[in-house]
Tab-separated table of C-alpha atoms in Angstrom:
chain	number	residue	atom	x	y	z
A	22	MET	CA	-63.677	50.491	-108.163
A	23	ALA	CA	-61.923	53.121	-109.973
A	24	ILE	CA	-63.599	56.541	-109.651
A	25	VAL	CA	-62.469	58.905	-112.959
A	26	GLU	CA	-60.873	62.521	-111.646
A	27	VAL	CA	-60.685	64.266	-114.787
A	28	LEU	CA	-62.132	63.677	-118.201
A	29	LYS	CA	-60.746	64.932	-121.337
A	30	TYR	CA	-60.632	64.408	-125.378
A	31	ASN	CA	-58.143	61.820	-126.697
A	32	GLY	CA	-60.008	61.308	-130.354
A	33	GLY	CA	-58.924	61.862	-133.905
A	34	PRO	CA	-59.591	65.110	-135.838
A	35	ASP	CA	-61.841	63.207	-138.156
A	36	VAL	CA	-64.172	62.251	-135.464
A	37	PHE	CA	-67.732	63.162	-134.851
A	38	ALA	CA	-68.390	61.180	-131.991
A	39	TRP	CA	-65.897	59.730	-129.757
A	40	LYS	CA	-66.918	57.608	-126.135
A	41	TYR	CA	-64.859	58.316	-123.362
A	42	PRO	CA	-63.976	54.080	-122.739
A	43	ASP	CA	-64.360	54.746	-118.347
A	44	GLU	CA	-67.717	54.530	-117.481
A	45	ASP	CA	-66.906	54.137	-113.663
A	46	LEU	CA	-67.618	58.266	-112.922
A	47	GLY	CA	-67.899	59.868	-109.163
A	48	THR	CA	-68.978	63.469	-108.033
A	49	TRP	CA	-66.760	66.107	-108.056
A	50	THR	CA	-65.321	64.505	-111.400
A	51	GLN	CA	-63.330	67.170	-113.555
A	52	LEU	CA	-64.890	67.372	-117.158
A	53	ILE	CA	-62.498	69.361	-119.604
A	54	VAL	CA	-64.294	70.750	-122.979
A	55	ASN	CA	-62.768	72.515	-125.557
A	56	GLU	CA	-63.885	75.071	-127.623
A	57	SER	CA	-65.218	73.440	-130.788
A	58	GLN	CA	-66.586	70.490	-128.508
A	59	GLU	CA	-69.619	69.868	-126.782
A	60	ALA	CA	-69.532	66.683	-123.801
A	61	VAL	CA	-72.914	64.840	-123.091
A	62	LEU	CA	-73.759	62.790	-119.957
A	63	VAL	CA	-75.633	59.569	-120.141
A	64	LYS	CA	-77.092	57.282	-117.662
A	65	ASN	CA	-78.969	54.269	-118.563
A	66	GLY	CA	-79.697	55.411	-121.484
A	67	GLN	CA	-81.111	58.825	-120.851
A	68	VAL	CA	-79.427	62.521	-121.548
A	69	PHE	CA	-78.570	64.249	-118.247
A	70	ASP	CA	-76.690	66.970	-119.359
A	71	VAL	CA	-74.519	68.527	-122.404
A	72	PHE	CA	-72.012	70.494	-121.435
A	73	GLY	CA	-70.299	73.591	-123.244
A	74	SER	CA	-66.391	74.355	-123.689
A	75	GLY	CA	-64.779	74.996	-120.084
A	76	ARG	CA	-64.315	72.754	-116.937
A	77	HIS	CA	-67.091	71.178	-115.385
A	78	THR	CA	-67.342	69.735	-111.780
A	79	LEU	CA	-69.984	66.855	-111.818
A	80	SER	CA	-71.988	67.259	-108.743
A	81	THR	CA	-75.721	67.672	-107.664
A	82	ALA	CA	-75.359	71.112	-108.180
A	83	ASN	CA	-75.203	71.475	-112.083
A	84	ILE	CA	-76.403	68.158	-112.648
A	85	PRO	CA	-79.804	67.812	-110.625
A	86	LEU	CA	-80.798	64.523	-112.344
A	87	LEU	CA	-77.893	62.477	-110.280
A	88	ASN	CA	-79.878	62.880	-106.825
A	89	HIS	CA	-82.322	59.864	-108.373
A	90	VAL	CA	-80.131	57.733	-109.493
A	91	ILE	CA	-77.011	57.826	-106.853
A	92	ASN	CA	-76.823	57.680	-102.961
A	93	LEU	CA	-74.746	61.391	-102.117
A	94	PRO	CA	-73.278	61.163	-98.203
A	95	PHE	CA	-73.524	64.472	-97.099
A	96	GLY	CA	-70.179	65.690	-97.668
A	97	GLY	CA	-68.979	62.784	-99.591
A	98	GLN	CA	-67.390	61.466	-103.096
A	99	SER	CA	-70.042	58.595	-104.561
A	100	PRO	CA	-68.742	56.836	-107.514
A	101	PHE	CA	-71.571	56.037	-110.372
A	102	ALA	CA	-71.629	54.448	-113.796
A	103	ALA	CA	-72.452	56.860	-116.818
A	104	GLU	CA	-71.307	57.655	-120.619
A	105	VAL	CA	-69.433	60.985	-121.785
A	106	TRP	CA	-69.021	61.594	-125.132
A	107	TYR	CA	-67.110	64.014	-126.525
A	108	ILE	CA	-69.217	65.463	-129.615
A	109	ASN	CA	-67.024	67.588	-132.383
A	110	LYS	CA	-68.774	70.813	-133.344
A	111	THR	CA	-66.157	71.794	-135.939
A	112	TYR	CA	-67.538	72.311	-139.623
A	113	ASN	CA	-66.210	69.314	-142.026
A	114	LEU	CA	-66.451	70.020	-145.292
A	115	ASP	CA	-64.375	67.321	-146.911
A	116	VAL	CA	-66.727	64.301	-146.427
A	117	LYS	CA	-66.357	61.814	-149.613
A	118	TRP	CA	-69.620	60.659	-151.371
A	119	GLY	CA	-69.571	58.072	-154.462
A	120	THR	CA	-72.228	55.764	-156.478
A	121	PRO	CA	-70.817	52.260	-155.488
A	122	THR	CA	-72.838	51.057	-158.938
A	123	PRO	CA	-73.435	52.693	-161.939
A	124	ILE	CA	-77.268	54.066	-161.900
A	125	GLN	CA	-79.499	53.200	-164.748
A	126	ILE	CA	-81.083	56.343	-166.397
A	127	GLN	CA	-83.218	56.903	-169.626
A	128	ASP	CA	-81.500	59.247	-171.989
A	129	PRO	CA	-84.470	61.682	-172.696
A	130	LYS	CA	-82.958	62.747	-175.698
A	131	TYR	CA	-82.611	59.894	-177.653
A	132	GLY	CA	-84.035	57.526	-175.240
A	133	ILE	CA	-81.555	54.691	-174.484
A	134	PHE	CA	-80.669	53.413	-170.897
A	135	VAL	CA	-77.469	54.214	-169.934
A	136	PRO	CA	-74.980	53.794	-166.941
A	137	VAL	CA	-74.390	56.701	-164.580
A	138	ARG	CA	-71.479	57.587	-162.080
A	139	ALA	CA	-71.635	60.444	-159.919
A	140	ASN	CA	-69.055	61.263	-156.675
A	141	GLY	CA	-68.695	64.707	-155.175
A	142	VAL	CA	-67.879	66.190	-151.259
A	143	PHE	CA	-70.005	67.567	-148.640
A	144	GLY	CA	-69.916	69.066	-145.789
A	145	ILE	CA	-71.733	68.854	-142.699
A	146	HIS	CA	-72.097	70.101	-138.805
A	147	ILE	CA	-73.257	68.843	-136.062
A	148	SER	CA	-75.798	71.325	-135.125
A	149	ASP	CA	-77.717	69.268	-131.628
A	150	SER	CA	-75.558	67.134	-130.084
A	151	ALA	CA	-78.698	65.004	-127.852
A	152	LYS	CA	-80.190	64.030	-130.703
A	153	PHE	CA	-77.504	63.000	-132.871
A	154	LEU	CA	-76.117	60.846	-130.191
A	155	VAL	CA	-79.435	59.743	-129.408
A	156	LYS	CA	-81.034	59.054	-132.945
A	157	LEU	CA	-77.735	57.844	-135.147
A	158	VAL	CA	-74.667	57.228	-132.895
A	159	GLY	CA	-76.289	55.002	-130.765
A	160	THR	CA	-74.257	52.297	-128.802
A	161	MET	CA	-70.893	52.591	-131.024
A	162	HIS	CA	-67.534	53.648	-129.599
A	163	VAL	CA	-66.586	55.808	-132.441
A	164	PHE	CA	-68.375	57.665	-135.230
A	165	ASP	CA	-66.345	59.254	-137.903
A	166	LYS	CA	-66.649	60.487	-141.262
A	167	THR	CA	-66.358	57.029	-142.896
A	168	THR	CA	-69.472	56.333	-141.079
A	169	VAL	CA	-71.564	58.929	-141.982
A	170	SER	CA	-70.809	58.436	-145.066
A	171	ARG	CA	-71.870	54.925	-144.941
A	172	TYR	CA	-74.818	55.569	-142.912
A	173	PHE	CA	-76.312	58.325	-145.488
A	174	ARG	CA	-75.219	56.323	-148.719
A	175	SER	CA	-78.633	54.765	-149.521
A	176	LEU	CA	-79.874	58.524	-148.897
A	177	TYR	CA	-77.713	60.212	-151.243
A	178	VAL	CA	-77.660	57.602	-154.068
A	179	THR	CA	-81.749	57.430	-154.520
A	180	LYS	CA	-81.573	61.294	-154.089
A	181	VAL	CA	-78.826	61.423	-156.966
A	182	LYS	CA	-80.803	59.160	-159.360
A	183	ASP	CA	-84.055	61.407	-158.792
A	184	GLU	CA	-82.423	64.881	-158.799
A	185	ILE	CA	-80.519	63.352	-162.409
A	186	SER	CA	-83.295	61.881	-163.775
A	187	ALA	CA	-85.356	65.112	-163.186
A	188	TYR	CA	-82.935	67.164	-164.284
A	189	LEU	CA	-82.620	65.725	-167.487
A	190	ILE	CA	-86.624	65.146	-168.239
A	191	HIS	CA	-87.321	68.861	-167.005
A	192	LYS	CA	-83.679	70.603	-169.181
A	193	GLN	CA	-84.487	67.603	-172.451
A	194	ILE	CA	-80.610	67.206	-172.364
A	195	SER	CA	-78.396	64.398	-172.703
A	196	ILE	CA	-76.662	62.644	-170.438
A	197	LEU	CA	-73.509	63.512	-172.019
A	198	GLU	CA	-74.602	67.183	-171.587
A	199	ILE	CA	-75.409	66.955	-167.969
A	200	ASN	CA	-71.719	68.239	-166.570
A	201	ALA	CA	-73.002	71.372	-167.747
A	202	TYR	CA	-75.134	71.965	-165.091
A	203	ILE	CA	-73.564	70.524	-161.994
A	204	ASP	CA	-73.945	73.649	-160.085
A	205	GLU	CA	-77.445	73.484	-160.236
A	206	VAL	CA	-77.542	69.925	-159.759
A	207	SER	CA	-75.748	70.320	-156.895
A	208	LYS	CA	-78.051	73.360	-155.647
A	209	HIS	CA	-80.712	71.056	-155.423
A	210	MET	CA	-79.480	68.310	-153.909
A	211	LYS	CA	-78.310	69.836	-150.776
A	212	SER	CA	-81.866	71.159	-150.840
A	213	ARG	CA	-83.343	67.855	-151.118
A	214	ILE	CA	-80.782	66.090	-148.591
A	215	GLN	CA	-80.767	69.002	-145.788
A	216	PRO	CA	-84.173	67.676	-144.868
A	217	SER	CA	-83.310	64.478	-144.106
A	218	MET	CA	-80.178	64.990	-141.772
A	219	ASP	CA	-81.959	67.422	-139.614
A	220	GLU	CA	-83.830	64.550	-138.380
A	221	TYR	CA	-80.511	63.576	-136.799
A	222	GLY	CA	-79.285	66.809	-135.553
A	223	ILE	CA	-76.757	67.233	-138.529
A	224	GLU	CA	-76.548	70.721	-140.497
A	225	LEU	CA	-75.714	69.816	-144.221
A	226	VAL	CA	-73.402	72.380	-144.836
A	227	ASN	CA	-72.845	71.909	-148.627
A	228	PHE	CA	-73.261	69.441	-150.709
A	229	PHE	CA	-70.992	69.386	-154.300
A	230	VAL	CA	-71.525	66.596	-157.314
A	231	ASN	CA	-67.718	66.893	-158.753
A	232	GLU	CA	-68.426	64.321	-161.668
A	233	ILE	CA	-71.356	62.874	-163.511
A	234	SER	CA	-69.763	60.347	-165.893
A	235	VAL	CA	-70.989	57.177	-168.020
A	236	PRO	CA	-68.429	54.486	-168.427
A	237	GLU	CA	-66.811	54.237	-171.938
A	238	ASP	CA	-66.799	50.748	-172.191
A	239	ASP	CA	-70.273	50.409	-171.470
A	240	THR	CA	-72.255	49.130	-175.286
A	241	ALA	CA	-75.101	51.616	-175.490
A	242	VAL	CA	-72.578	54.209	-174.449
A	243	LYS	CA	-70.590	53.364	-177.532
A	244	LYS	CA	-72.990	52.972	-179.967
A	245	LEU	CA	-74.507	56.792	-178.968
A	246	LYS	CA	-71.031	58.283	-179.114
A	247	ASP	CA	-70.762	56.466	-182.699
A	248	ALA	CA	-73.854	57.793	-184.018
A	249	LEU	CA	-72.860	61.521	-182.655
A	250	SER	CA	-69.703	61.526	-183.968
A	251	LYS	CA	-70.979	60.182	-187.402
A	252	ARG	CA	-73.735	62.995	-187.489
A	253	ALA	CA	-71.150	65.586	-187.023
A	254	GLU	CA	-68.873	64.386	-189.975
A	255	MET	CA	-71.982	64.271	-191.767
A	256	ASN	CA	-73.093	67.955	-191.188
A	257	ILE	CA	-68.929	68.910	-191.674
A	258	ILE	CA	-69.522	67.280	-195.339
A	259	GLY	CA	-72.945	68.852	-195.951
A	260	TYR	CA	-75.031	65.663	-196.615
A	261	SER	CA	-77.558	63.298	-194.671
A	262	TYR	CA	-78.020	59.869	-193.561
A	263	GLN	CA	-80.342	58.965	-196.516
A	264	GLN	CA	-77.649	60.393	-199.112
A	265	GLU	CA	-75.040	58.441	-197.627
A	266	ARG	CA	-76.824	55.612	-197.856
A	267	SER	CA	-78.014	56.233	-200.740
A	268	PHE	CA	-74.871	56.434	-202.317
A	269	ASP	CA	-73.647	52.855	-200.185
A	270	THR	CA	-75.844	51.372	-202.633
A	271	LEU	CA	-74.697	52.583	-205.867
A	272	GLU	CA	-71.358	52.290	-205.149
A	273	SER	CA	-72.238	48.106	-204.560
A	274	ALA	CA	-74.502	48.309	-207.940
A	275	ALA	CA	-71.092	49.797	-209.264
A	276	LYS	CA	-68.938	46.471	-208.505
A	277	ASN	CA	-71.106	44.236	-210.413
A	278	PRO	CA	-70.374	43.931	-214.031
A	279	GLY	CA	-73.381	43.925	-215.731
A	280	SER	CA	-74.341	47.676	-214.430
A	281	THR	CA	-74.289	50.406	-216.769
A	282	ALA	CA	-73.936	54.292	-216.365
A	283	SER	CA	-76.968	55.071	-217.562
A	284	SER	CA	-79.221	52.772	-215.654
A	285	LEU	CA	-77.754	53.451	-212.574
A	286	MET	CA	-78.011	57.184	-212.947
A	287	GLY	CA	-81.732	56.754	-213.846
A	288	ALA	CA	-81.991	55.177	-210.697
A	289	GLY	CA	-80.217	57.765	-208.295
A	290	MET	CA	-82.612	60.772	-210.121
A	291	GLY	CA	-85.554	58.103	-209.241
A	292	LEU	CA	-83.817	57.379	-205.656
A	293	GLY	CA	-83.280	61.332	-204.850
A	294	MET	CA	-86.679	62.627	-205.787
A	295	GLY	CA	-88.404	59.556	-203.551
A	296	PHE	CA	-86.295	61.017	-200.671
A	297	GLY	CA	-87.081	64.781	-201.727
A	298	MET	CA	-83.766	65.367	-202.277
A	299	GLY	CA	-83.885	65.169	-206.096
A	300	ARG	CA	-81.125	67.174	-207.261
A	301	PRO	CA	-77.977	66.703	-204.621
A	302	VAL	CA	-78.482	63.188	-204.512
A	303	GLY	CA	-79.176	62.980	-208.457
A	304	THR	CA	-76.067	65.061	-209.383
A	305	GLY	CA	-74.077	62.328	-206.700
A	306	PHE	CA	-75.190	59.641	-208.635
A	307	SER	CA	-74.414	61.144	-211.531
A	308	GLU	CA	-70.836	61.447	-210.524
A	309	ILE	CA	-70.427	57.738	-209.642
A	310	ALA	CA	-71.964	57.148	-213.289
A	311	GLN	CA	-69.036	59.125	-215.118
A	312	GLN	CA	-66.226	57.695	-212.809
A	313	MET	CA	-67.467	54.020	-213.534
A	314	GLN	CA	-67.569	54.817	-217.043
A	315	VAL	CA	-64.217	56.086	-216.680
A	316	SER	CA	-62.650	53.414	-214.777
A	317	LYS	CA	-63.245	51.068	-217.652
A	318	THR	CA	-60.804	52.477	-220.153
A	319	ASP	CA	-58.875	54.230	-217.369
A	320	ALA	CA	-55.969	54.412	-219.260
A	321	GLY	CA	-57.556	56.731	-221.985
A	322	ALA	CA	-59.197	59.323	-219.747
A	323	LYS	CA	-58.653	63.056	-218.718
A	324	GLU	CA	-59.358	65.715	-216.093
A	325	CYS	CA	-61.952	68.451	-216.579
A	326	SER	CA	-59.803	71.801	-216.171
A	327	ASN	CA	-62.512	73.450	-214.885
A	328	CYS	CA	-63.940	70.986	-212.081
A	329	HIS	CA	-61.421	68.374	-211.805
A	330	ALA	CA	-63.380	65.566	-212.616
A	331	ARG	CA	-62.240	62.204	-214.712
A	332	MET	CA	-63.995	61.739	-217.864
A	333	PRO	CA	-63.413	59.611	-221.095
A	334	ILE	CA	-60.425	61.543	-223.425
A	335	THR	CA	-62.842	60.994	-225.996
A	336	GLN	CA	-65.805	63.102	-224.398
A	337	ARG	CA	-65.636	66.892	-224.549
A	338	PHE	CA	-68.402	68.397	-222.557
A	339	CYS	CA	-67.906	67.765	-218.696
A	340	GLY	CA	-70.642	65.362	-217.558
A	341	ILE	CA	-70.568	67.246	-213.861
A	342	CYS	CA	-70.260	70.753	-214.820
A	343	GLY	CA	-70.454	71.109	-218.692
A	344	TYR	CA	-66.868	72.621	-219.123
A	345	ASP	CA	-66.070	72.532	-222.951
A	346	THR	CA	-62.700	70.574	-222.735
A	347	ASN	CA	-61.577	71.445	-226.416
A	348	ALA	CA	-61.850	74.946	-226.397
A	349	ARG	CA	-58.944	76.983	-225.672
A	350	GLU	CA	-58.239	78.402	-222.372
A	351	LYS	CA	-54.555	80.537	-223.251
A	352	GLU	CA	-57.146	83.991	-223.803
A	353	ASP	CA	-57.806	83.602	-219.812
A	354	LYS	CA	-54.233	82.925	-218.879
A	355	GLN	CA	-53.179	86.098	-221.512
A	356	VAL	CA	-55.480	88.649	-219.881
A	357	MET	CA	-53.978	91.303	-218.511
A	358	LEU	CA	-55.130	91.758	-214.628
A	359	LYS	CA	-55.809	95.581	-213.971
A	360	CYS	CA	-56.881	97.615	-211.155
A	361	SER	CA	-60.105	98.975	-212.400
A	362	VAL	CA	-59.346	102.646	-211.275
A	363	CYS	CA	-55.809	103.711	-212.603
A	364	GLY	CA	-55.320	101.051	-214.764
A	365	SER	CA	-52.225	99.779	-213.003
A	366	ILE	CA	-50.741	95.903	-214.105
A	367	ILE	CA	-51.765	93.518	-210.665
A	368	LYS	CA	-51.216	90.320	-209.870
A	369	PRO	CA	-54.229	87.581	-209.188
A	370	GLU	CA	-52.512	87.418	-205.422
A	371	THR	CA	-52.595	91.267	-205.170
A	372	LYS	CA	-54.627	92.700	-202.592
A	373	PHE	CA	-54.106	96.394	-202.781
A	374	CYS	CA	-53.267	98.444	-205.826
A	375	PRO	CA	-49.665	99.268	-205.746
A	376	GLU	CA	-50.309	102.783	-207.653
A	377	CYS	CA	-53.799	103.998	-206.026
A	378	GLY	CA	-53.782	101.683	-202.987
A	379	ARG	CA	-56.905	100.991	-203.786
A	380	LYS	CA	-58.709	97.295	-202.411
A	381	ILE	CA	-58.521	94.893	-204.560
A	382	ARG	CA	-61.808	92.969	-205.654
A	383	HIS	CA	-60.781	89.693	-207.215
A	384	CYS	CA	-63.222	88.380	-209.693
A	385	PRO	CA	-63.357	84.641	-208.128
A	386	GLN	CA	-63.377	82.909	-211.594
A	387	CYS	CA	-61.310	85.462	-213.586
A	388	ASN	CA	-59.071	86.837	-211.023
A	389	ASN	CA	-59.897	90.416	-212.819
A	390	ASP	CA	-60.241	93.539	-210.348
A	391	ILE	CA	-64.362	94.264	-210.052
A	392	SER	CA	-65.254	97.717	-209.384
A	393	ASP	CA	-66.801	99.033	-206.091
A	394	GLY	CA	-70.891	98.805	-205.988
A	395	ILE	CA	-70.844	96.265	-209.284
A	396	ALA	CA	-72.117	92.675	-208.678
A	397	VAL	CA	-71.239	91.725	-212.044
A	398	CYS	CA	-67.562	91.271	-213.207
A	399	PRO	CA	-67.141	93.052	-216.620
A	400	SER	CA	-64.867	90.560	-217.637
A	401	CYS	CA	-66.432	86.939	-217.754
A	402	GLY	CA	-69.589	87.387	-216.604
A	403	TYR	CA	-69.636	86.268	-213.141
A	404	GLU	CA	-72.537	86.736	-210.745
A	405	LEU	CA	-71.554	87.917	-207.028
A	406	SER	CA	-73.607	86.775	-204.318
A	407	VAL	CA	-74.435	89.204	-201.452
A	408	ILE	CA	-75.622	88.224	-197.608
A	409	CYS	CA	-78.354	88.998	-196.382
A	410	PRO	CA	-78.668	91.125	-193.193
A	411	ASN	CA	-81.240	89.198	-191.361
A	412	CYS	CA	-80.402	85.293	-191.722
A	413	GLY	CA	-76.909	85.565	-193.320
A	414	ALA	CA	-78.067	83.546	-196.456
A	415	SER	CA	-75.724	83.708	-199.608
A	416	ILE	CA	-78.386	84.733	-202.248
A	417	SER	CA	-78.133	86.346	-205.753
A	418	SER	CA	-77.239	90.062	-205.911
A	419	LYS	CA	-80.167	90.596	-208.404
A	420	ALA	CA	-82.788	89.401	-205.555
A	421	LYS	CA	-85.286	91.981	-203.849
A	422	PHE	CA	-86.347	89.555	-201.522
A	423	CYS	CA	-84.124	86.862	-199.185
A	424	PRO	CA	-85.679	83.413	-200.490
A	425	GLU	CA	-84.732	82.175	-197.043
A	426	CYS	CA	-86.537	84.956	-194.743
A	427	GLY	CA	-88.335	86.899	-197.314
A	428	GLU	CA	-86.252	90.065	-196.066
A	429	LYS	CA	-87.018	93.181	-198.329
A	430	LEU	CA	-83.411	93.976	-199.540
A	431	ARG	CA	-82.105	97.148	-201.179
A	432	GLU	CA	-82.057	97.505	-204.837
A	433	VAL	CA	-78.408	96.357	-206.679
């Protein structure tokens, strides 16, 4: 029987527990342990001793339990069978984890079930070599990063599902917004997983969630993103879903040869008031009805010079803005624009008076200069709006109170 004289670590850098291949030892065998390691001597499933860094001699002087398992002749070297495990005590901070399959989670904001994937890395450190070896390693010959990730997969997958679901419900946010809270989710998950790893002598140094994502090709995800995109489009344009459906209905009815502009306008006003949106919807129906009337005789159509709406050539007043198309505009065009302070001639694009240097306040309707402190254009009577200092709403300059927030305004 061979007797090992010198034992040292020959495993890889990513190994947490490595078993020396030869179990035939003898008293006076030299055990070499590096600074970042601990060596554990095991016989018959029982941990005899744990050795720190340095050079150790296996003898009854430093391992009293050997007296009970081997017969030591006086001054001799007796062989015995035992296992020597090297435990890596370095901090390993790049153990990768991930959900093998999508986790079905109900979105608390929109109420639909979406598949969720998550991945990241965590770092561990073997804090108790004996506990780690007995409870987790067992009879394996090598225990590395891949084994750690596989052993704890069910643990972190369960914790990930519970933590993300609880966080979404607590914050009342959509799964599409969860990436904004990744740091907080990572801290919560570390505190939840740490107690389970302590039972196996492992310290969870950190736990990071790199990404929480949903598959782009999933049907539920596609529908949710399409709906959010449509809502954003409506908010930008300035109408609601009910208004859009009303417009679609009217446009479909317009394709019917038996429909008339007058009947559609009446129906539009009725539907508008039914939805609580009489004015905007009624205006929309009016525009569509007028366009229908023009389309029948497009060759004899003209454009309103004020709002650019299409209208029959025989119609005098625009049905959208009420502009008198027969009125001559030469007076407005021939009006010479002047600075309200020094009387110098200015152009519509002039920003500062070339004579006195004053900043020009162009009227939005006639482009003439309006004196500072005046809210109504003296040339065309256009009333300038003011901004509420409290809520920012655009209101009439004559208003004493803001109709939106009730803020008392200064007298104009």
